[in-house]
Tab-separated table of C-alpha atoms and ligand atoms in Angstrom:
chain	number	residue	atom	x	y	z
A	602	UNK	CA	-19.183	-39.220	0.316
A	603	UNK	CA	-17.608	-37.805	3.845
A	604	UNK	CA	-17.389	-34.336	4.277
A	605	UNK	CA	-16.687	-32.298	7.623
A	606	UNK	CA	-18.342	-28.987	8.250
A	607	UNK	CA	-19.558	-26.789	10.768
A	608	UNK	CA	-23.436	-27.417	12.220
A	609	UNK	CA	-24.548	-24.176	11.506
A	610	UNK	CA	-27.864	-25.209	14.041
A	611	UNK	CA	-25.074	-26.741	17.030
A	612	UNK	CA	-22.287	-24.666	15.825
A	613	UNK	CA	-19.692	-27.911	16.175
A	614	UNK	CA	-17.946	-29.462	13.133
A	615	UNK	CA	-19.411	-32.720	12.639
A	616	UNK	CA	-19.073	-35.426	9.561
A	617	UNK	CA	-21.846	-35.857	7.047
A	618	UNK	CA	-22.380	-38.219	4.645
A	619	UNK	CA	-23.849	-35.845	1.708
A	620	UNK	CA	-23.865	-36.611	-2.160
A	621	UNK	CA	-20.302	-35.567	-4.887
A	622	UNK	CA	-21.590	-32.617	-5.438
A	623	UNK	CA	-22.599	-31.212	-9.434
A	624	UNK	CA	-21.135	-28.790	-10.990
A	625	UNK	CA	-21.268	-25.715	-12.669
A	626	UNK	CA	-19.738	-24.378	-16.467
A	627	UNK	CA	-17.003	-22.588	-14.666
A	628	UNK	CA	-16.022	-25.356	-11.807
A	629	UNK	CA	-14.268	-27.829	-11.046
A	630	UNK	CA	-14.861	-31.171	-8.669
A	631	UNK	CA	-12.001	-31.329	-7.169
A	632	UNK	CA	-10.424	-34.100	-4.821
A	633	UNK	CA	-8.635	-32.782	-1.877
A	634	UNK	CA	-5.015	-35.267	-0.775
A	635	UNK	CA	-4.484	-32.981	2.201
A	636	UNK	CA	-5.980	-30.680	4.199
A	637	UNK	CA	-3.843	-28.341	7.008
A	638	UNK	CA	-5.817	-27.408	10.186
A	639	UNK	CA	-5.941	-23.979	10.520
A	640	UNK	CA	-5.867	-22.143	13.964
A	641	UNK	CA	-9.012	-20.628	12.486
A	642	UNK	CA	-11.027	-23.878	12.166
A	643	UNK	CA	-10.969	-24.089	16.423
A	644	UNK	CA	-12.127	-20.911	16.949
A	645	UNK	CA	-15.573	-21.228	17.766
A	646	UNK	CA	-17.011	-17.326	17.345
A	647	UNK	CA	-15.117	-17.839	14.045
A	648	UNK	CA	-16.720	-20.961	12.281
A	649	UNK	CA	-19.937	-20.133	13.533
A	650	UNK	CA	-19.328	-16.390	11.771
A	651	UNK	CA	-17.637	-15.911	8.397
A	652	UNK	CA	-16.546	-19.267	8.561
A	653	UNK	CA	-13.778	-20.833	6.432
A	654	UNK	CA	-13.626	-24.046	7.654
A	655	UNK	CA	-11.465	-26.369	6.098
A	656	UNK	CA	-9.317	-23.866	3.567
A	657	UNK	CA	-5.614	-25.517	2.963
A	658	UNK	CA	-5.912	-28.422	0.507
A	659	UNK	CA	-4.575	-29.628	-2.400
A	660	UNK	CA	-5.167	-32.124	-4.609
A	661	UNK	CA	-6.052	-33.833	-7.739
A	662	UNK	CA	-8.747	-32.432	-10.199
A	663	UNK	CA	-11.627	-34.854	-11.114
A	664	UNK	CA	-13.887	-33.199	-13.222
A	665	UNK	CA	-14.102	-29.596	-15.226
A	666	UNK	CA	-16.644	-27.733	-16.157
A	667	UNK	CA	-16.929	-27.040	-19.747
A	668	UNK	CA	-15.600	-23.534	-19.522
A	669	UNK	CA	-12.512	-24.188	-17.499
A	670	UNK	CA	-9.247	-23.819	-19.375
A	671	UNK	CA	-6.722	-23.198	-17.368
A	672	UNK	CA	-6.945	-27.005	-15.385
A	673	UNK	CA	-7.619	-30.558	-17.123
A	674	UNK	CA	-8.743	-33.864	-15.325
A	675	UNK	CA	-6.338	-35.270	-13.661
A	676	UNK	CA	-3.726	-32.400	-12.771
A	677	UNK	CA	-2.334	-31.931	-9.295
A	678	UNK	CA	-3.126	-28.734	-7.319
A	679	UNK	CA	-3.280	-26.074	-4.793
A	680	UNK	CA	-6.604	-23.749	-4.828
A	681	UNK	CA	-7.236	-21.033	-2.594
A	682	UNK	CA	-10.368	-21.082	-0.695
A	683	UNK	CA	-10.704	-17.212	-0.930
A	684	UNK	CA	-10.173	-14.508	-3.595
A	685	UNK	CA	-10.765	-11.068	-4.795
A	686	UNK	CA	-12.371	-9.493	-7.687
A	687	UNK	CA	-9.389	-8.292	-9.740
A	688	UNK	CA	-12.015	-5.455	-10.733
A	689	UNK	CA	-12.011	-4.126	-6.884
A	690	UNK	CA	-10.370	-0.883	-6.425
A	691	UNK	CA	-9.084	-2.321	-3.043
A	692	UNK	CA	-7.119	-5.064	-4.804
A	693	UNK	CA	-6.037	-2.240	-6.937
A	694	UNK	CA	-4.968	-0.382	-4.525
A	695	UNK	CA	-3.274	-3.484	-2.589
A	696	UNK	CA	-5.830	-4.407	-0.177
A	697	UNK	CA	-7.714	-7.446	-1.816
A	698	UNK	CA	-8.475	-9.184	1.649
A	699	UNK	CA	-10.729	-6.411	2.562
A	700	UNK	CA	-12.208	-6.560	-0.965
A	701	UNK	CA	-16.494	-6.977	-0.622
A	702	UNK	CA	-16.137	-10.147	-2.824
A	703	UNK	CA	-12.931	-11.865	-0.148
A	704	UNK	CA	-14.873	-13.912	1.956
A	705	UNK	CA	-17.092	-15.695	-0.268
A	706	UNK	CA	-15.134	-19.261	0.079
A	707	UNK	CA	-14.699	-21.651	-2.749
A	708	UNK	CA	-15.077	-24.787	-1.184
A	709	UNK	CA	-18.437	-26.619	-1.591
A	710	UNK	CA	-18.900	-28.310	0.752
A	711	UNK	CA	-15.678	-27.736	2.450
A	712	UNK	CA	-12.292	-29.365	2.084
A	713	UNK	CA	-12.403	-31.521	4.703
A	714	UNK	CA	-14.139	-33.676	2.318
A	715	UNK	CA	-13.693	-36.761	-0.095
A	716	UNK	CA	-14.689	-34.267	-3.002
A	717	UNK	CA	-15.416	-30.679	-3.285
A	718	UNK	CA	-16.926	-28.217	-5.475
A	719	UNK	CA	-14.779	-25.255	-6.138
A	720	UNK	CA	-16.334	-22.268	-7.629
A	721	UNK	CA	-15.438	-20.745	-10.494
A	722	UNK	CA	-13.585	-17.318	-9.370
A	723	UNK	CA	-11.414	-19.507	-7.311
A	724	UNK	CA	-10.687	-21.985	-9.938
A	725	UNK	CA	-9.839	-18.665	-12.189
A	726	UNK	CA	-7.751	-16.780	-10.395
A	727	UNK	CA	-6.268	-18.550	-7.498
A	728	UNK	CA	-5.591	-22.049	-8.736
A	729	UNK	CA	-1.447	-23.370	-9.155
A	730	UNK	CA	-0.166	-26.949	-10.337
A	731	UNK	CA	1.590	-28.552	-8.224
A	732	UNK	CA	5.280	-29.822	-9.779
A	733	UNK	CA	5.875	-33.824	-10.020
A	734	UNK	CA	8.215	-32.907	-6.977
A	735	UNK	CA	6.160	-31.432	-4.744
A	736	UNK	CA	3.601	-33.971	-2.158
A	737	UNK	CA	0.062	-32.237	-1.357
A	738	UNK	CA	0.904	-32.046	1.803
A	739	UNK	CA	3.766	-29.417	1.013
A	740	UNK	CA	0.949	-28.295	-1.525
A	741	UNK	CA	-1.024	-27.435	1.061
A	742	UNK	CA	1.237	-25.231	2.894
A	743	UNK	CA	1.135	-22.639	-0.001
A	744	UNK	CA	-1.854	-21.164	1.593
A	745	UNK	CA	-0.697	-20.453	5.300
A	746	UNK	CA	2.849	-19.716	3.830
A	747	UNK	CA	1.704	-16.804	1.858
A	748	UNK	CA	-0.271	-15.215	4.318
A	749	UNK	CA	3.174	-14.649	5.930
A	750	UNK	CA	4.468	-13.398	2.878
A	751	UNK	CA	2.017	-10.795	2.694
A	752	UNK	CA	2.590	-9.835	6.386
A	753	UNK	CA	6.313	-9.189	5.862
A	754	UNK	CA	4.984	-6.949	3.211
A	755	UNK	CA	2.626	-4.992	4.505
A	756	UNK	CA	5.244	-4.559	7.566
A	757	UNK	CA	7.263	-2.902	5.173
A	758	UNK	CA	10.079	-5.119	6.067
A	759	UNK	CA	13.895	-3.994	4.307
A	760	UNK	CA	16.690	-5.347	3.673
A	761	UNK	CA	18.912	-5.410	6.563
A	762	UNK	CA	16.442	-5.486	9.261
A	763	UNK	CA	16.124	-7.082	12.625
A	764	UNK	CA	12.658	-9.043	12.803
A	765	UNK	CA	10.814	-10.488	16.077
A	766	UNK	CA	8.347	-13.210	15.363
A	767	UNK	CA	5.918	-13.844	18.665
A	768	UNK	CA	4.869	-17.393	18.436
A	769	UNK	CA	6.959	-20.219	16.619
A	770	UNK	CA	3.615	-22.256	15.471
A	771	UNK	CA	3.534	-23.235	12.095
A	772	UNK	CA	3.047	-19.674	11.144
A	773	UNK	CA	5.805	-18.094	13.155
A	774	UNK	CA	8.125	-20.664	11.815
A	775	UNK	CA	6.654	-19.705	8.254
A	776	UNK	CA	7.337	-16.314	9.207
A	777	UNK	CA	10.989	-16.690	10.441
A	778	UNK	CA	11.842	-18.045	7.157
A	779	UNK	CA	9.716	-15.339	5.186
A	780	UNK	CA	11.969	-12.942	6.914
A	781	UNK	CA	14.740	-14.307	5.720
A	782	UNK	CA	13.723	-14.437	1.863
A	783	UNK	CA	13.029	-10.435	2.638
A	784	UNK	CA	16.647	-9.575	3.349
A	785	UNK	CA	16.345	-9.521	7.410
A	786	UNK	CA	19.654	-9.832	9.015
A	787	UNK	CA	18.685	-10.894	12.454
A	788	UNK	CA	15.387	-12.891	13.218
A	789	UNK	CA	14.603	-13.936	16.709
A	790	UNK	CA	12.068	-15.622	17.623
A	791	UNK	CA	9.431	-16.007	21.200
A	792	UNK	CA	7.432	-18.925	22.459
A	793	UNK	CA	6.624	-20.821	25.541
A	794	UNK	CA	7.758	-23.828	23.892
A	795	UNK	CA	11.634	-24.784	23.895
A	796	UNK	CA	10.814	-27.466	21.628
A	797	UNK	CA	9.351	-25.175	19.290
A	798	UNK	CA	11.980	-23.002	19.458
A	799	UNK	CA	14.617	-25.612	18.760
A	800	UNK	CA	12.551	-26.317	15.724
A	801	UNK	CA	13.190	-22.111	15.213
A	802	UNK	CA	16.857	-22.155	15.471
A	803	UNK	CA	17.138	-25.499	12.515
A	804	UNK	CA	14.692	-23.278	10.357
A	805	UNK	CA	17.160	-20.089	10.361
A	806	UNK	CA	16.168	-18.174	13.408
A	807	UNK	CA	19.150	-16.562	14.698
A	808	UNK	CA	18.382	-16.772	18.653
A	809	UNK	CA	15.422	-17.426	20.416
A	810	UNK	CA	14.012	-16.609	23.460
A	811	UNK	CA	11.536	-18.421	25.833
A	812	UNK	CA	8.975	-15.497	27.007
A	813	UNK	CA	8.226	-18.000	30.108
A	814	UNK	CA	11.299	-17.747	31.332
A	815	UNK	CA	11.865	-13.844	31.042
A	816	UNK	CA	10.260	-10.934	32.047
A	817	UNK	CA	9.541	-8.724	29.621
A	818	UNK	CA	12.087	-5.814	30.316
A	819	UNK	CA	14.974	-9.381	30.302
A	820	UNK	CA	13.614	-9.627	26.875
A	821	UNK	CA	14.157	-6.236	26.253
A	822	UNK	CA	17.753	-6.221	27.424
A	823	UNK	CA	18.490	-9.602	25.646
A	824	UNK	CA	17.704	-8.410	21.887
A	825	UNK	CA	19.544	-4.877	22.346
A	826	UNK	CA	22.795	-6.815	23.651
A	827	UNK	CA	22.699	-8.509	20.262
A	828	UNK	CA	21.479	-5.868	18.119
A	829	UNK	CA	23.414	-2.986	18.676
A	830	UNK	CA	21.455	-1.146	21.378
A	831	UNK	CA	18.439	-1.551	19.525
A	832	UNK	CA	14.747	-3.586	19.698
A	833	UNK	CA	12.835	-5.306	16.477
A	834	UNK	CA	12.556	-3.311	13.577
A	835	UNK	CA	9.747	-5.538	12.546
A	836	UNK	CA	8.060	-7.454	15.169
A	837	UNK	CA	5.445	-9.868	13.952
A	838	UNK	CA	2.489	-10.989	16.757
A	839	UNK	CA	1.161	-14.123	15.646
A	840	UNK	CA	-1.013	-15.186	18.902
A	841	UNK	CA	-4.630	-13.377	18.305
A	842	UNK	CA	-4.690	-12.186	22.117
A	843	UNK	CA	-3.821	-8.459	23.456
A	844	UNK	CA	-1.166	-9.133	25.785
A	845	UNK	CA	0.726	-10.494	22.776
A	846	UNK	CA	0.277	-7.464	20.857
A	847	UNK	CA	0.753	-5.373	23.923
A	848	UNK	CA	4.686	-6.727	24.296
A	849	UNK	CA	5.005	-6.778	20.387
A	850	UNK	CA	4.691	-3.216	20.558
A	851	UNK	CA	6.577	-2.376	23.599
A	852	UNK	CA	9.697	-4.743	21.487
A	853	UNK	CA	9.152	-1.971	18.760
A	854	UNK	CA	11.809	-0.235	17.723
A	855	UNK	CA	11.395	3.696	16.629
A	856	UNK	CA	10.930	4.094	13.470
A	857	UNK	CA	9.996	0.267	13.330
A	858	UNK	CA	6.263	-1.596	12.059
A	859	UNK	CA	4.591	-3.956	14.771
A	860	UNK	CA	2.255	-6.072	12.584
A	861	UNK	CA	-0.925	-7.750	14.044
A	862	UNK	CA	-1.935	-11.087	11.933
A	863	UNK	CA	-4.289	-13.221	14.429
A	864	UNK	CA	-7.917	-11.965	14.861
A	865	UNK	CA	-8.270	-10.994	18.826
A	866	UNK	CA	-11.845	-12.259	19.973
A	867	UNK	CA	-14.465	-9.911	19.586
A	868	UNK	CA	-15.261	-6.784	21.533
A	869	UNK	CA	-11.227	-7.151	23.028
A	870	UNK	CA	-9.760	-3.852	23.614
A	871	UNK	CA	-6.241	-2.444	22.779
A	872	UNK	CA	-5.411	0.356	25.039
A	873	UNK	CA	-2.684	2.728	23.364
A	874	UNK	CA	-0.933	5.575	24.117
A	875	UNK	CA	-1.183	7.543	20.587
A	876	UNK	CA	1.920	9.575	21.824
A	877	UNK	CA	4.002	6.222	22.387
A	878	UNK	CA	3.559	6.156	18.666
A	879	UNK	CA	3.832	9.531	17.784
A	880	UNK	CA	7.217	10.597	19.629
A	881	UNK	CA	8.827	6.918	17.884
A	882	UNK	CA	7.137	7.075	14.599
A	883	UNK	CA	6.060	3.512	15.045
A	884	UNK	CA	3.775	1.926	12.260
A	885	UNK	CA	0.761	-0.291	13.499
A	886	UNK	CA	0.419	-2.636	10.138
A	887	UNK	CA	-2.638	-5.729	10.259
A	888	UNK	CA	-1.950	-8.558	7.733
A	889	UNK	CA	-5.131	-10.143	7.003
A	890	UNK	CA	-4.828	-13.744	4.786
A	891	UNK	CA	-3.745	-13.641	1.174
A	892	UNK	CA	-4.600	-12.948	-2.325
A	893	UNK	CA	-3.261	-14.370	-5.378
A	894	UNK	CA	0.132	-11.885	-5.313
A	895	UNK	CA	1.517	-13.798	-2.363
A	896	UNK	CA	0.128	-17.213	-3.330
A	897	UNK	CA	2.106	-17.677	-6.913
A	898	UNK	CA	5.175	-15.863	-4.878
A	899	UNK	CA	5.874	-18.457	-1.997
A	900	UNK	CA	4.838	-21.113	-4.609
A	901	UNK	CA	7.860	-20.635	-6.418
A	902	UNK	CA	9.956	-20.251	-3.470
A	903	UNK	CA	8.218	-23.436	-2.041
A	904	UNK	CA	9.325	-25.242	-5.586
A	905	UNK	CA	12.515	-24.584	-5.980
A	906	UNK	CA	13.785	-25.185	-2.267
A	907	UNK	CA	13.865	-22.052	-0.894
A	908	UNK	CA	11.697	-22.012	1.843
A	909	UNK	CA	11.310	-25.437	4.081
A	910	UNK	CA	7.711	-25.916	4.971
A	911	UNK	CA	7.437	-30.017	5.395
A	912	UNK	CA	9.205	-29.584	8.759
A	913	UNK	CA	6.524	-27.958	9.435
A	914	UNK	CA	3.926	-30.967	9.260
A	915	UNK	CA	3.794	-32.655	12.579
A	916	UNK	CA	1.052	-34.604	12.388
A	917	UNK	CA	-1.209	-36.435	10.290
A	918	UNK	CA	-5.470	-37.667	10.682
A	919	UNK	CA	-8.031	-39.681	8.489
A	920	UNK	CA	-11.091	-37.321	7.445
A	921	UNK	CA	-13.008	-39.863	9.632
A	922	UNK	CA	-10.246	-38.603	12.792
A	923	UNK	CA	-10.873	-34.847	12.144
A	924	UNK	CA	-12.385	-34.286	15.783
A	925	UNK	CA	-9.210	-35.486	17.155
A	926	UNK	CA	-6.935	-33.410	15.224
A	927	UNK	CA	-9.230	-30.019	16.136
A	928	UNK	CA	-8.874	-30.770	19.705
A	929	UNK	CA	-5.000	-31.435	19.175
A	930	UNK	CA	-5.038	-27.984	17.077
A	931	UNK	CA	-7.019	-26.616	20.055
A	932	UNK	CA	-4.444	-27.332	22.361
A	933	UNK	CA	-1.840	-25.427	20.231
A	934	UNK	CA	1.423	-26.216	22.433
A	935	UNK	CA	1.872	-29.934	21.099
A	936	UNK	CA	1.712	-29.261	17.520
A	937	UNK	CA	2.846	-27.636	14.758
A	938	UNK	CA	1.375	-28.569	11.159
A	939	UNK	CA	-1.301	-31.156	11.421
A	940	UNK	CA	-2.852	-32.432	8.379
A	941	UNK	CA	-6.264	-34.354	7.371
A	942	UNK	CA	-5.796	-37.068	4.708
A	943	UNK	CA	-9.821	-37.621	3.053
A	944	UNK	CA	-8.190	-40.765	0.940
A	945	UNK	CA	-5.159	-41.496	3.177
A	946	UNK	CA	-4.929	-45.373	1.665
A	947	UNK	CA	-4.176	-43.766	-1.782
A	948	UNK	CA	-1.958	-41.424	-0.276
A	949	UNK	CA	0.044	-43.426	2.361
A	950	UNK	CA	-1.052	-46.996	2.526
A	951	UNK	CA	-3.526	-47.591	5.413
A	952	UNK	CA	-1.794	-45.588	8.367
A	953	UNK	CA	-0.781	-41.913	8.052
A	954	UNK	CA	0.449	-42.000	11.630
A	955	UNK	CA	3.118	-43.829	10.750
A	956	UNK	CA	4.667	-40.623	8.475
A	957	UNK	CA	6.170	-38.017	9.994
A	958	UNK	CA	7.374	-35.484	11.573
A	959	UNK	CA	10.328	-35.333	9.121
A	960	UNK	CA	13.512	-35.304	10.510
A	961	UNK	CA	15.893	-32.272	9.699
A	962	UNK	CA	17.937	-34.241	7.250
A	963	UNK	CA	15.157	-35.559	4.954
B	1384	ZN	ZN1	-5.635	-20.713	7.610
């Protein structure tokens, strides 16, 4: 079978042909429909470190291990690629991305693949069935969707809130609509890309603002005229670079939580000025991925309608075009949602090109 993965030796993805893997009592072989491409699968330092590559699928299950009850042959699914140890006193205490256990991902040999082994902690804890209703590729989206969800709570966000998302990507457009579902009465939204933004304003964003075509104290003026006098309660930096989380903070309102969710590149520097904090009482809150909590949450939003995430999808790829859809990923500003297919005749007939994006009135 194909699989993609990361050369540990070159440190570039590449395809293999490698044998359906065996498995174990607690696992299942599982057949991922459709992958999404992650921002984190084109950073190199990344892949080559603690590596994730290929973590939003879903799909159909082919085979169980004899201990697995909670999944049958045949069923349709999301699985997350990473989970704690219920057992961990940091999932206890809410913190189950930091738990020791987190980063051990499920995927064997990755889900960029024809088949996959999924391990049996993932298969246990982290595993949802997909309705009749709902495709894989929307299936797929649980994974990026919740990592939002667990941002807006880890900001703290209430009801009645004004929320600034930096970056409509897939994940600032998850997050605009996240916002929403956690009572915020004013979202705006920031990009460089008016087309991205236009997708903003159909998702629920109440304005939006193009950051290349204001300076940053414009942008400052432009959210207090329509917020009584006052910046973001909540402002949400979803580009991993400093300048990004250098404005994000500056758009803070006292009192308010800026909230950090893309990794910066390592050994970057944030310079602060602790008083700038202090004197406003501003909260500095980092949202790293997901855990089971937010997973089953957006999945029932994402069933019954209440969040739209197949707008989203932008484009789609063959397994055997995966290098072109990391280089279109790469180049962030012409995509939003871009999906891998690994058996794209069963899913779509021969061309997956020829589906989507979906229009707003699908
Ligand atoms: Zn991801």
């Amino acid at each position: 079978m194909k699989a993609a993965i990361v050369n540990k030796e070159t440190g570039k993805p590449e395809i293999v042909d490698v044998p359906i893997p065996e498995i174990q009592e607690g696992e299942i072989l599982f057949k991922p429909m459709a992958c999404g491409v992650c921002g984190s699968d084109v950073i190199d330092w990344n892949i080559n470190g603690p590596g994730s590559f290929g973590h939003e699928p879903a799909g159909i299950v082919v085979k169980v291990g004899k201990n697995v009850k909670n999944v049958k042959e045949g069923d349709r699914i999301f699985v997350h690629h990473r989970v704690p140890n219920p057992d961990c006193r940091f999932f206890r205490r809410g913190h189950g991305t930091v738990c020791p256990e987190y980063p051990q991902y499920g995927f064997i040999p990755s889900a960029y693949a024809e088949f996959t082994r999924v391990t049996e902690r993932h298969v246990r804890l982290d595993l949802i069935h997909l309705p009749d209703h709902i495709s894989f590729e929307v299936g797929a989206l649980i994974e990026p969707m919740a990592t939002m969800w667990r941002l807006m709570s880890r900001a703290g966000l209430q009801g009645g809130d004004t929320v600034l998302v930096i970056g409509a990507g897939a994940l600032g457009l998850s997050a605009v609509q996240v916002a929403q579902r956690f009572g915020a009465t004013m979202v705006i939204n920031s990009d460089y890309n008016d087309w991205k933004l236009e997708y903003s304003k159909a998702l629920g964003a109440d304005f939006t603002i193009n950051r290349g075509k204001h300076t940053l104290d414009e942008i400052k003026e432009i959210i207090r005229e329509s917020n009584e006098g006052r910046l973001a309660d909540v402002v949400v930096v979803i580009p991993p670079r400093i300048k990004a989380l250098e404005e994000g903070i500056e758009l803070t309102e006292k009192g308010g939580v800026v909230s950090q969710f893309g990794p910066t590149g390592p050994g970057e520097v944030l310079t602060i000025d602790p008083n700038y904090f202090f004197f406003r009482e501003i909260t500095y809150a980092a949202s790293y991925s997901s855990t089971p909590n937010e997973t089953k949450m957006v999945a029932d939003f994402i069933f019954k309608g209440k969040l739209k995430v197949k707008h989203l999808i932008t484009h789609h790829y063959t397994l055997d075009q995966i290098m072109e859809a990391l280089a279109l990923k790469k180049k962030a500003e012409d995509s939003l949602k871009i999906m891998v297919h690994p058996h794209p005749d069963e899913y779509f007939g021969s061309n997956p090109k020829d589906y989507g994006p979906y229009s707003f009135g699908d």
